[in-house]
Coordinates of C-alpha atoms in Angstrom, one line a residue:
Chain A
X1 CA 0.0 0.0 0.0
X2 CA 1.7 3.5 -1.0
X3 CA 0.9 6.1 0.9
X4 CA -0.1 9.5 -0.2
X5 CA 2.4 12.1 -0.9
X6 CA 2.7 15.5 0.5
X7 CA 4.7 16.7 -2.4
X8 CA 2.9 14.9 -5.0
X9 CA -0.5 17.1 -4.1
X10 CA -1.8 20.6 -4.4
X11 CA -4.8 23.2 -3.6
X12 CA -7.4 21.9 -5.8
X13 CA -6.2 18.2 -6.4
X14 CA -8.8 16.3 -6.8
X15 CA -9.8 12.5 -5.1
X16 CA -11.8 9.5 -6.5
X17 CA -15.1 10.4 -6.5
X18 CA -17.4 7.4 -5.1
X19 CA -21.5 6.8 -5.1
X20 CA -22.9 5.4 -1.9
X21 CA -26.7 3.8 -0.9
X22 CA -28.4 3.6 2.2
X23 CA -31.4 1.4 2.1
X24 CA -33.7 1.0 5.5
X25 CA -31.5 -2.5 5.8
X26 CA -28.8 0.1 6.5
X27 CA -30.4 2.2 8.5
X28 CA -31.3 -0.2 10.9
X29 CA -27.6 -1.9 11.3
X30 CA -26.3 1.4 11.7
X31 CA -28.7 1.7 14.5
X32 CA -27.6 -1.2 16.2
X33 CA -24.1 -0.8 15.6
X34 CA -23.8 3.0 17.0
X35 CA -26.6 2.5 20.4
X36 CA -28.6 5.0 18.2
X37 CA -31.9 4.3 18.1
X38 CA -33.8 7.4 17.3
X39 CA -37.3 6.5 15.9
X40 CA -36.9 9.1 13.2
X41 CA -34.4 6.6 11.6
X42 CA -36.8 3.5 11.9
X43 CA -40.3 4.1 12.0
X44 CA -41.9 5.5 8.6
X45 CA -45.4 6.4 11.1
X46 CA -43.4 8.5 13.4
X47 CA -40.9 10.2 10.8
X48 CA -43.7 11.4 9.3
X49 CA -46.0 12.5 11.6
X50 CA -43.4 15.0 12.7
X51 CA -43.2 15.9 9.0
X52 CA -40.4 14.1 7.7
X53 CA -41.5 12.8 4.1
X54 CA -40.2 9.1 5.2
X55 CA -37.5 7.9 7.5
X56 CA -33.8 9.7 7.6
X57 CA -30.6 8.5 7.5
X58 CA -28.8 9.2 10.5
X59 CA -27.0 12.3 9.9
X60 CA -23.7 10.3 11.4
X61 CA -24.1 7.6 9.1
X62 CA -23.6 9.6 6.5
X63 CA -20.7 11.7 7.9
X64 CA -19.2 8.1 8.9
X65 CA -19.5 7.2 5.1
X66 CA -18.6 9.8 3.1
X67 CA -15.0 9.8 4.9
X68 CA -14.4 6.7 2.9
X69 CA -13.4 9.0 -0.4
X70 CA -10.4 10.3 2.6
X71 CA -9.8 7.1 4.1
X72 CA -10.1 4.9 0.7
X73 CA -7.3 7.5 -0.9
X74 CA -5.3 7.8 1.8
X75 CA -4.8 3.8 2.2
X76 CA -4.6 4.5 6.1
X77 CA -7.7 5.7 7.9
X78 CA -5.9 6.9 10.8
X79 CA -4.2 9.6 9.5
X80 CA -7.0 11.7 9.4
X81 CA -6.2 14.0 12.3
X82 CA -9.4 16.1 12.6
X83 CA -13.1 15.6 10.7
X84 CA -16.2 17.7 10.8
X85 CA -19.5 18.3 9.3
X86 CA -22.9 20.4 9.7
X87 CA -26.0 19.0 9.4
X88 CA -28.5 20.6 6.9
X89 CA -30.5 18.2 5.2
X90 CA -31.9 15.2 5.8
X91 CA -31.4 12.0 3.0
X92 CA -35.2 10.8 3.3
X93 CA -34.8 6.9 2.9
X94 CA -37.5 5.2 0.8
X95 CA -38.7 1.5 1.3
X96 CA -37.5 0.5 -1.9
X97 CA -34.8 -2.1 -3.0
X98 CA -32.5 1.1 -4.6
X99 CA -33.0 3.0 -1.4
X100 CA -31.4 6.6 -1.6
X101 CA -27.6 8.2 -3.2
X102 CA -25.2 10.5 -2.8
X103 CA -22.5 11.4 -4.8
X104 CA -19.4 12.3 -2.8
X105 CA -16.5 14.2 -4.0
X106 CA -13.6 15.8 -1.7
X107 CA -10.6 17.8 -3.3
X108 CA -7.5 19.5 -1.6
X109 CA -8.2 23.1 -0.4
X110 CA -5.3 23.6 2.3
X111 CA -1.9 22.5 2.9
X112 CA -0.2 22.6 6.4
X113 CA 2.8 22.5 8.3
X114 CA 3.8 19.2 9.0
X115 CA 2.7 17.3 5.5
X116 CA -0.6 17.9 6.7
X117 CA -3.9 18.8 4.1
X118 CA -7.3 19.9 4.2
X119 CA -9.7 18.0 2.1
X120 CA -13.0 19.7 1.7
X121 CA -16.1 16.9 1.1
X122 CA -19.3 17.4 -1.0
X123 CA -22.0 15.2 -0.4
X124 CA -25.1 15.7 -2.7
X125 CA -27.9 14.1 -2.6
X126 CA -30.8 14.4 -5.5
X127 CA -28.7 17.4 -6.4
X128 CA -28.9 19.2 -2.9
X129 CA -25.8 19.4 -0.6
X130 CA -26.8 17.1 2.7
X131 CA -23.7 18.1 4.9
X132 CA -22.0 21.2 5.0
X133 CA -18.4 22.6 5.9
X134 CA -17.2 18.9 5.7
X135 CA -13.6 19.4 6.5
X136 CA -10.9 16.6 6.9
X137 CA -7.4 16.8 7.7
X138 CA -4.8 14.7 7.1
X139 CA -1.3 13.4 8.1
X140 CA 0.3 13.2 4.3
X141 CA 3.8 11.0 4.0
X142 CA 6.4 13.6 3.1
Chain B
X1 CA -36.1 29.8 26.7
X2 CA -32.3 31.3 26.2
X3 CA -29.9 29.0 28.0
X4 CA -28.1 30.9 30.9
X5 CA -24.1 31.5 29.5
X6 CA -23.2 30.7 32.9
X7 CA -23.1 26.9 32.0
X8 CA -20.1 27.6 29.9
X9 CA -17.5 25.1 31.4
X10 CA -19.4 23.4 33.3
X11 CA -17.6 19.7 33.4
X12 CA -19.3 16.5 34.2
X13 CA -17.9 13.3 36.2
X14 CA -15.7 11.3 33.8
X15 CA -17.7 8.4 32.3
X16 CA -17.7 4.9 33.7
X17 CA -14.7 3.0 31.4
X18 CA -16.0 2.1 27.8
X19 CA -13.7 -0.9 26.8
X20 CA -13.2 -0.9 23.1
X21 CA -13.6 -4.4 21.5
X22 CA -12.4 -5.7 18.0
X23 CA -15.8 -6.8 17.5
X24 CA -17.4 -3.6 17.9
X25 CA -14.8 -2.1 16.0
X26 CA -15.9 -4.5 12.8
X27 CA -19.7 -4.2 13.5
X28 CA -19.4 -0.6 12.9
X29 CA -17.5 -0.5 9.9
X30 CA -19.4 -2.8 8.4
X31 CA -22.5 -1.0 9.7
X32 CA -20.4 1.8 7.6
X33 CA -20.3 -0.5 4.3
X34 CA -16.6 0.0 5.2
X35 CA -14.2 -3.1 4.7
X36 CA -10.8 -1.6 5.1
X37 CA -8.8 -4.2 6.3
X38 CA -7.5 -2.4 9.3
X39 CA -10.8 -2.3 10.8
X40 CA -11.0 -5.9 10.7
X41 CA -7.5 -7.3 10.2
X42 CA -5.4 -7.5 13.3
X43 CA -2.2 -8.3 10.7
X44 CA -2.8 -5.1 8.2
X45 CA -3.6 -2.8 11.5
X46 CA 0.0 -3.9 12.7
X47 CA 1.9 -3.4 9.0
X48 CA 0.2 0.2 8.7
X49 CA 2.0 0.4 12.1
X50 CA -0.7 -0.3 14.9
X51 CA -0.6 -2.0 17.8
X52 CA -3.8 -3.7 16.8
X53 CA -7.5 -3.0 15.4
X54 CA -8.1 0.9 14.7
X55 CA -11.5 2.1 14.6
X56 CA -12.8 4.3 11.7
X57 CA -12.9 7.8 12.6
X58 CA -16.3 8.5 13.8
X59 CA -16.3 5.4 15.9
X60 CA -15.9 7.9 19.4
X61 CA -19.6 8.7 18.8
X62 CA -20.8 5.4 19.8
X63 CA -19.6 6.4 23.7
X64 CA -19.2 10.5 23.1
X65 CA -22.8 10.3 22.2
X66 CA -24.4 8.6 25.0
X67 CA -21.4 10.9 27.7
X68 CA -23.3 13.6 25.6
X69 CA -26.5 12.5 27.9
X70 CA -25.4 13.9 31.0
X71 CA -25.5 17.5 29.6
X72 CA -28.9 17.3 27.8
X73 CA -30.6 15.6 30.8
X74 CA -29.4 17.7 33.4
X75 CA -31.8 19.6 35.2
X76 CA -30.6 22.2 35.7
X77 CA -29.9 23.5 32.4
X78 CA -33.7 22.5 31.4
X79 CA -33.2 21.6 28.3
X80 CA -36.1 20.8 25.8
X81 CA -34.6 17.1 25.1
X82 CA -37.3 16.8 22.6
X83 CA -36.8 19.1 20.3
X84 CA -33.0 18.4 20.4
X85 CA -31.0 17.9 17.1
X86 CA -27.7 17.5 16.2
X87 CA -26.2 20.4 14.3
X88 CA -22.5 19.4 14.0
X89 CA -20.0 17.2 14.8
X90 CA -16.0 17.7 14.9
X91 CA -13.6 15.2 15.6
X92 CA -10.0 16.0 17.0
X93 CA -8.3 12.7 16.8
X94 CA -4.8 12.9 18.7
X95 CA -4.4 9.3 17.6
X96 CA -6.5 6.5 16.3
X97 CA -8.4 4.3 18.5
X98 CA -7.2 0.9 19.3
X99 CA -9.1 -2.1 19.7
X100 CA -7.9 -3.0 23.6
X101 CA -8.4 0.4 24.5
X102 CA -10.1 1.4 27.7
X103 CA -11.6 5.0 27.5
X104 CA -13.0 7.4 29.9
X105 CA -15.0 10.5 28.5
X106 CA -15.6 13.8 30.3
X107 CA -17.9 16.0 28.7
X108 CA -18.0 19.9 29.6
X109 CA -20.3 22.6 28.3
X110 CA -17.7 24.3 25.6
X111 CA -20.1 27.3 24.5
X112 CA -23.5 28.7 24.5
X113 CA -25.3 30.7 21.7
X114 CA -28.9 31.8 21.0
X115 CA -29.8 32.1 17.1
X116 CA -32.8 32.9 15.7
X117 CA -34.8 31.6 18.7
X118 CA -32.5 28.5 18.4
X119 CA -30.5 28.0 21.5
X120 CA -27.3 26.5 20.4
X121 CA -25.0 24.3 22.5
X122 CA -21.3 23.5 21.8
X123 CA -20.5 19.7 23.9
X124 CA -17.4 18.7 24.1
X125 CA -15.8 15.2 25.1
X126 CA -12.4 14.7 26.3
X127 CA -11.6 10.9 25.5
X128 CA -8.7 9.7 27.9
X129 CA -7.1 6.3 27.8
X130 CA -6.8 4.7 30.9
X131 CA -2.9 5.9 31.2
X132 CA -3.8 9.0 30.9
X133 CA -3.5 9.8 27.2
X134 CA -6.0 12.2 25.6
X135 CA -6.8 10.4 22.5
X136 CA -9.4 12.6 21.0
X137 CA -11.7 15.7 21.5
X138 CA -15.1 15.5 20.1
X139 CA -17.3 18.3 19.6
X140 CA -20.9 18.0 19.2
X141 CA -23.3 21.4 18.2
X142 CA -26.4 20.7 19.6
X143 CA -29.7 22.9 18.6
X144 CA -32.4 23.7 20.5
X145 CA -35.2 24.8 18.8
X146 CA -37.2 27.7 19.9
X147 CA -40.8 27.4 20.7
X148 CA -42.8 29.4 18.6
X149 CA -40.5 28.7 15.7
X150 CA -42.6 28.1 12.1
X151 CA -40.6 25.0 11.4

């Protein structure tokens, strides 16, 4: 496994760009895996009585996904040093067997001392952004 | 209701010990879709230069989140659980965590804002291993939302 290179990148480089899907079959094993069990997430009834148009992905499943266009580029998922995200939509989760997208992209928009880089993350879903100011940064070889 | 600023700082007893397994480490990757092999791989974690399992990098919000309790229950800030949501999360990550770690969290009250009828509260989680070692700092906006509000 090679590990990226500070010198090889610059503002603006660009990473893979990867497609992800939650269905409700991963709503619910994110559930149980993370001790969140917020009924927003599970039950269709609830979700929309308090006007959600179905259930919602949990917003930390998707920041806990869309990482992977960092983690799968960098080859080692612990040299991300620091990762955030805001919350401003929710991905609405149909009971259906192609369940819901987004189309993640991240490119360089910082470099640091230390062989360190900011990657900035876009996460679209049905064309509108679903997590904002999502900021990684990572520990580059030199 | 604004939340009284003088809460900033407040700091809650450190969390009973949270034991991170390799198991739980591999159930949430995979809750993740994620099958890097050193989430699941003792042998790959040790050649990337590990002492054993890490955990992907939102993993502290499995324990954060629940340490997270202690501020939205307590009474004495009166919060509206209820109408609760989380607004953003950061994730300081002084190191990765290990599988075989033992962690203690202590959560304080890091800051306090009122927008647009929205009270808006900063949580943050100190994540110690049991020698000591701060291994992360986890940040968690919670947003209140005002009664009264149209949505």
């Amino acid at each position: 496994m090679t590990l990226v290179s500070f010198s090889q990148v610059h503002v603006g480089w660009e990473l893979p760009a990867q497609e992800f899907t939650f269905t409700r079959a991963d709503l619910i094993r994110y559930a149980g895996a993370s001790g969140d069990f917020n009924i927003i997430h599970w039950n269709e009834r609830v979700a929309q009585a308090v006007g959600l148009p179905s259930v919602i992905a949990h917003g930390m499943l998707t920041m806990g996904t869309v990482i992977r266009v960092v983690t799968d580029w960098l080859g080692d998922p612990g040299k991300v040093v620091e990762y955030s995200a805001r919350f401003t939509r929710p991905i609405p989760v149909p009971d259906t067997d192609e369940g819901a997208s987004i189309k993640v992209s991240a490119k360089i928009t910082g470099l640091l001392e230390n062989n360190q880089a900011v990657v900035t993350i876009s996460a679209i879903h049905n064309e509108v952004t679903v997590l904002a100011k999502t900021v990684a940064t990572v520990q580059l070889a030199p | 209701m604004a939340i009284n600023q003088e809460f900033i700082g407040r700091t809650y007893p450190p969390t009973e010990i949270y034991s991170v397994g390799r198991e739980k480490i591999r159930e949430f990757a995979s809750a993740l879709g994620d099958t890097s092999p050193c989430y699941f791989d003792v042998e790959s974690a040790r050649a990337l230069g590990y002492p054993d399992l890490i955990a992907p990098p939102t993993f502290a919000i499995v324990f954060t989140m629940q340490a997270g309790g202690q501020v939205i229950h307590d009474p004495e800030l009166a919060l509206d659980y209820t109408r609760v949501v989380h607004g953003e999360q950061r994730f300081v990550q002084h190191r990765p965590i290990f599988a075989g770690d033992e962690i203690t969290s202590t959560v304080s009250v890091d800051s306090i804002r009122t927008a647009a009828g929205n009270d808006m509260i900063t949580v943050k989680a100190e994540v110690h291993a049991s020698n000591g070692e701060l291994v992360s700092t986890v940040y968690s906006l919670l947003v209140s939302r005002g009664v009264g509000e149209a949505s």
